[in-house]
CSV table of C-alpha atoms in Angstrom, one decimal:
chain,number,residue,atom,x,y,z
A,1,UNK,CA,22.5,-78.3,47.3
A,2,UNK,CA,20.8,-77.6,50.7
A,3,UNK,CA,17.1,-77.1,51.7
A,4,UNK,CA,17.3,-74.8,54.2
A,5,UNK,CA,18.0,-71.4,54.9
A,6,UNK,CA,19.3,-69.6,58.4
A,7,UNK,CA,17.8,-66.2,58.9
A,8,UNK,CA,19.9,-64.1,61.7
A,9,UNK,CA,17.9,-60.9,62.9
A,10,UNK,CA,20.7,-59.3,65.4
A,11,UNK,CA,18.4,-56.8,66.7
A,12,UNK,CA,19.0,-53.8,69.5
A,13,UNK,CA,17.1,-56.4,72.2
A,14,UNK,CA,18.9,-59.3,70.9
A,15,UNK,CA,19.2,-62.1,68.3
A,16,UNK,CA,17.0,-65.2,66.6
A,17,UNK,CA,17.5,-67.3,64.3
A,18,UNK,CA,14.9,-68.6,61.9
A,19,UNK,CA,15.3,-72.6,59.8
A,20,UNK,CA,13.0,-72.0,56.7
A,21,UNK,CA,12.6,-74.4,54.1
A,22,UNK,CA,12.6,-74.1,50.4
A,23,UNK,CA,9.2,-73.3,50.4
A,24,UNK,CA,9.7,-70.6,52.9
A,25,UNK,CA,7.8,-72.2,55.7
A,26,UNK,CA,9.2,-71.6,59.3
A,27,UNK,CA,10.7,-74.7,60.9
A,28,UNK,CA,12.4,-74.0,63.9
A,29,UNK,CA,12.7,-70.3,65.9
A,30,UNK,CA,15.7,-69.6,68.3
A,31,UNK,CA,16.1,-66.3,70.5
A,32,UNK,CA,18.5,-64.9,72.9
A,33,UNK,CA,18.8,-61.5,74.4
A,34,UNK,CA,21.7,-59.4,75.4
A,35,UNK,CA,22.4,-56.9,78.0
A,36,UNK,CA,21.5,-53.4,77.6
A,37,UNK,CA,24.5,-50.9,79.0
A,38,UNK,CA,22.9,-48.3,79.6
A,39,UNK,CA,25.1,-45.2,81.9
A,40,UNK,CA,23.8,-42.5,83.7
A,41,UNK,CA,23.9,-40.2,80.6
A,42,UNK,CA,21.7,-42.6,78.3
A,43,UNK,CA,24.9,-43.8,77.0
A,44,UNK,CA,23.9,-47.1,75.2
A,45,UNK,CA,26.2,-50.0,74.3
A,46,UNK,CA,26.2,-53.4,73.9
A,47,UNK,CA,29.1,-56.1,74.3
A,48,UNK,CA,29.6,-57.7,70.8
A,49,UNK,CA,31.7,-60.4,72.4
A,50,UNK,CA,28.5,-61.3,73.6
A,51,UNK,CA,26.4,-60.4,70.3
A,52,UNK,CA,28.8,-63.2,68.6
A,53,UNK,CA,28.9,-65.7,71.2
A,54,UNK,CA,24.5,-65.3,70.9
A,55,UNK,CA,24.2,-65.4,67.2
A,56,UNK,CA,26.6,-68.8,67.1
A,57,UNK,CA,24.5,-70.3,69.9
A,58,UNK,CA,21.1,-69.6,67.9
A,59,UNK,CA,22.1,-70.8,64.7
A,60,UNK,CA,23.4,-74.3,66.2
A,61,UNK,CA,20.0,-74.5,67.9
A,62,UNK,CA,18.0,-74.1,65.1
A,63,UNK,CA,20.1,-76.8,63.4
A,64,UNK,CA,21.0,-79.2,66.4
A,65,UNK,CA,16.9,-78.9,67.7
A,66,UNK,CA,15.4,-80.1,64.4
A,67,UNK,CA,18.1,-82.9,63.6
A,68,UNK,CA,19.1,-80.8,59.9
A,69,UNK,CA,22.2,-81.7,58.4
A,70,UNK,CA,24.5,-78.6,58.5
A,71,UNK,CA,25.3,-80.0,55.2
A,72,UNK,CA,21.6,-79.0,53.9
A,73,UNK,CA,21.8,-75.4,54.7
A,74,UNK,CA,21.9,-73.2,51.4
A,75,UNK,CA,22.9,-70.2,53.6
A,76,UNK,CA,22.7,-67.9,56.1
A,77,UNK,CA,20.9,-64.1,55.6
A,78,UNK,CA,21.9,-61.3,58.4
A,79,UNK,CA,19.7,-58.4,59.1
A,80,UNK,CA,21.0,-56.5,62.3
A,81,UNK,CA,20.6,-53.2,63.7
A,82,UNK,CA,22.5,-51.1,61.0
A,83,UNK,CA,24.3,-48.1,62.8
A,84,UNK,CA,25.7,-49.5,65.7
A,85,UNK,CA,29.1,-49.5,65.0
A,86,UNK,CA,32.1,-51.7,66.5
A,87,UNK,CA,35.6,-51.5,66.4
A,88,UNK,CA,38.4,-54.4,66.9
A,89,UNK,CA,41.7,-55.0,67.2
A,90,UNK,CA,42.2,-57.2,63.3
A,91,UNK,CA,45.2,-58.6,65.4
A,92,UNK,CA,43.7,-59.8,68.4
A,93,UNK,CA,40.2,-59.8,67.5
A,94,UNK,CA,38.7,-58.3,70.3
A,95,UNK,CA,37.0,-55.1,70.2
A,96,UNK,CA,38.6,-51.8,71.3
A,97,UNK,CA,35.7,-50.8,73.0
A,98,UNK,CA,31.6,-51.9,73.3
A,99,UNK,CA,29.6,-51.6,70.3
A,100,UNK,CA,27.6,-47.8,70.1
A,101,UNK,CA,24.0,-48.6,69.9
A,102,UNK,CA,22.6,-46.8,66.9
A,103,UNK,CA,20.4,-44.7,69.7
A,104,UNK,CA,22.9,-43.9,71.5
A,105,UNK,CA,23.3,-39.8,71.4
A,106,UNK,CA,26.6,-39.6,72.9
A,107,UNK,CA,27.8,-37.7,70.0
A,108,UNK,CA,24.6,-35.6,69.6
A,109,UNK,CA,26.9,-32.5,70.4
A,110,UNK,CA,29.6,-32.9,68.2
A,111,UNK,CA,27.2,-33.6,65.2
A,112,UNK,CA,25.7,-29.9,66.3
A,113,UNK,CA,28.9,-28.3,65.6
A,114,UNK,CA,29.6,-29.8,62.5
A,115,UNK,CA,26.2,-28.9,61.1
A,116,UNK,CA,26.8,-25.5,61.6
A,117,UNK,CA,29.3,-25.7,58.8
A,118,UNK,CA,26.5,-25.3,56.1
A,119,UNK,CA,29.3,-26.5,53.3
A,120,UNK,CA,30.2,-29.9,55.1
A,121,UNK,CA,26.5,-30.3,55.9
A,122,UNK,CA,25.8,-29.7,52.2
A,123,UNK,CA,28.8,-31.9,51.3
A,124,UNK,CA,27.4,-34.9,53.0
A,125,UNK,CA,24.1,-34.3,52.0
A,126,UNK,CA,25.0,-34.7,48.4
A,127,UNK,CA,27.5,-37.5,48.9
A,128,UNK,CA,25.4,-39.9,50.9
A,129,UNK,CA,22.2,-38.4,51.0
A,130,UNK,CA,22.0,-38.5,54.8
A,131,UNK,CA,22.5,-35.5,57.3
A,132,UNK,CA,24.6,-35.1,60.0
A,133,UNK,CA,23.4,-36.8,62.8
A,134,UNK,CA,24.6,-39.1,65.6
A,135,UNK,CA,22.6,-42.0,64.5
A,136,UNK,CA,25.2,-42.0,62.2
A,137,UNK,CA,28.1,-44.1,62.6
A,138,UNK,CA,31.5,-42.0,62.0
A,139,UNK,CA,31.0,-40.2,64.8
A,140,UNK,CA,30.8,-42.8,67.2
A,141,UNK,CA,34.1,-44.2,65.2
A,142,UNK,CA,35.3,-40.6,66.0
A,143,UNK,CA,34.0,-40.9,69.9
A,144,UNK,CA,36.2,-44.2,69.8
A,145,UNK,CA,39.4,-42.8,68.5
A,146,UNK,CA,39.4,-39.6,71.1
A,147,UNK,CA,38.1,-41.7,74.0
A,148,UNK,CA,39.3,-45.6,74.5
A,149,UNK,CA,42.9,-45.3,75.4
A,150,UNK,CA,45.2,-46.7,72.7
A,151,UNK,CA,42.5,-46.5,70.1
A,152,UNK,CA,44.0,-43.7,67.6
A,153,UNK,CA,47.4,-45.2,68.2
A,154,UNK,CA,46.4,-48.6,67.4
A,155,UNK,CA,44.1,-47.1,64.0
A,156,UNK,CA,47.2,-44.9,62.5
A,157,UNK,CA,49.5,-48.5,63.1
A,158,UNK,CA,46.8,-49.7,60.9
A,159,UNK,CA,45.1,-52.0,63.4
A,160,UNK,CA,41.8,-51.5,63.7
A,161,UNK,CA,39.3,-52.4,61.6
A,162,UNK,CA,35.6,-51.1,61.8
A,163,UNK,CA,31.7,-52.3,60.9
A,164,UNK,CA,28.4,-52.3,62.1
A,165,UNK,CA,26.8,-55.3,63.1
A,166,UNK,CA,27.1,-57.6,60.4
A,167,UNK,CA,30.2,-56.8,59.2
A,168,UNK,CA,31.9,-58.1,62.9
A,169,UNK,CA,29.6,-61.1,62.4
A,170,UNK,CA,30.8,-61.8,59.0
A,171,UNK,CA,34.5,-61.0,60.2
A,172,UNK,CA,34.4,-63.4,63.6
């Protein structure tokens, strides 16, 4: 059985790992950041080719800078930055399009119209809890489908598959 944990924070400025021991004490710390696209509209994405490529990197450092044995690693925790939703090609692996950063208001205008329908507002209310807002994921999977060329083709072949964060992590 291992002694360590890997912590992952993938957060909206960019990723660190933490190597704590079985007491919980901090051994090693490993950051990297990722670029912010950000358009003239406040549109806000982020690459998650590069997200995965970063959270790899930062969990070999934290291993390959202290000199632990892979082999003593009890496992790995993810925490990341919850709405920001990606979708990939499940053949190909590649995303369709650049994560939507869970700020991102792109869909703002969409999720006003669909509040106005008081019984689909109260509908997802009572199902989820949440309102309707475009911090909210299926709307940016929406945005996706009606906007990236091929996307809606690809989905109704069954293609595509969708997550936030950790979910893509887990999946690459």
């Amino acid at each position: 059985m291992g002694r360590y944990i890997i912590g992952i924070d993938q957060s909206t400025q960019g990723t660190k790992a933490l190597l704590v021991d079985e007491g919980g004490h901090l051994i090693h710390r490993a950051d990297r950041s990722h670029r912010q696209i950000v358009n003239e509209a406040g549109w806000v994405s982020h690459d998650p080719a590069e997200i995965a490529t970063n959270v790899l990197a930062v969990a070999r450092a934290v291993v390959e800078e202290t000199g632990v044995n892979p082999a003593d690693v009890a496992g790995i925790g993810i925490t990341n930055q919850r709405e920001t939703a990606i979708v990939w090609d499940k053949e190909t692996g590649r995303p369709v399009y650049n994560a939507i950063v869970w700020q991102c208001r792109r869909t703002a205008a969409l999720c006003e119209t669909l509040k106005q329908d008081a019984e689909f507002t109260a509908y997802v209310k009572d199902h989820t809890g949440l309102l309707v807002d475009a911090y909210f994921s299926a709307t940016k999977i929406q945005w996706i489908l009606e906007n990236v060329p091929g996307a809606r083709e690809k989905a109704e072949a069954g293609r595509l598959l969708f997550g936030t964060v950790e979910t893509w992590l887990i999946w690459k």
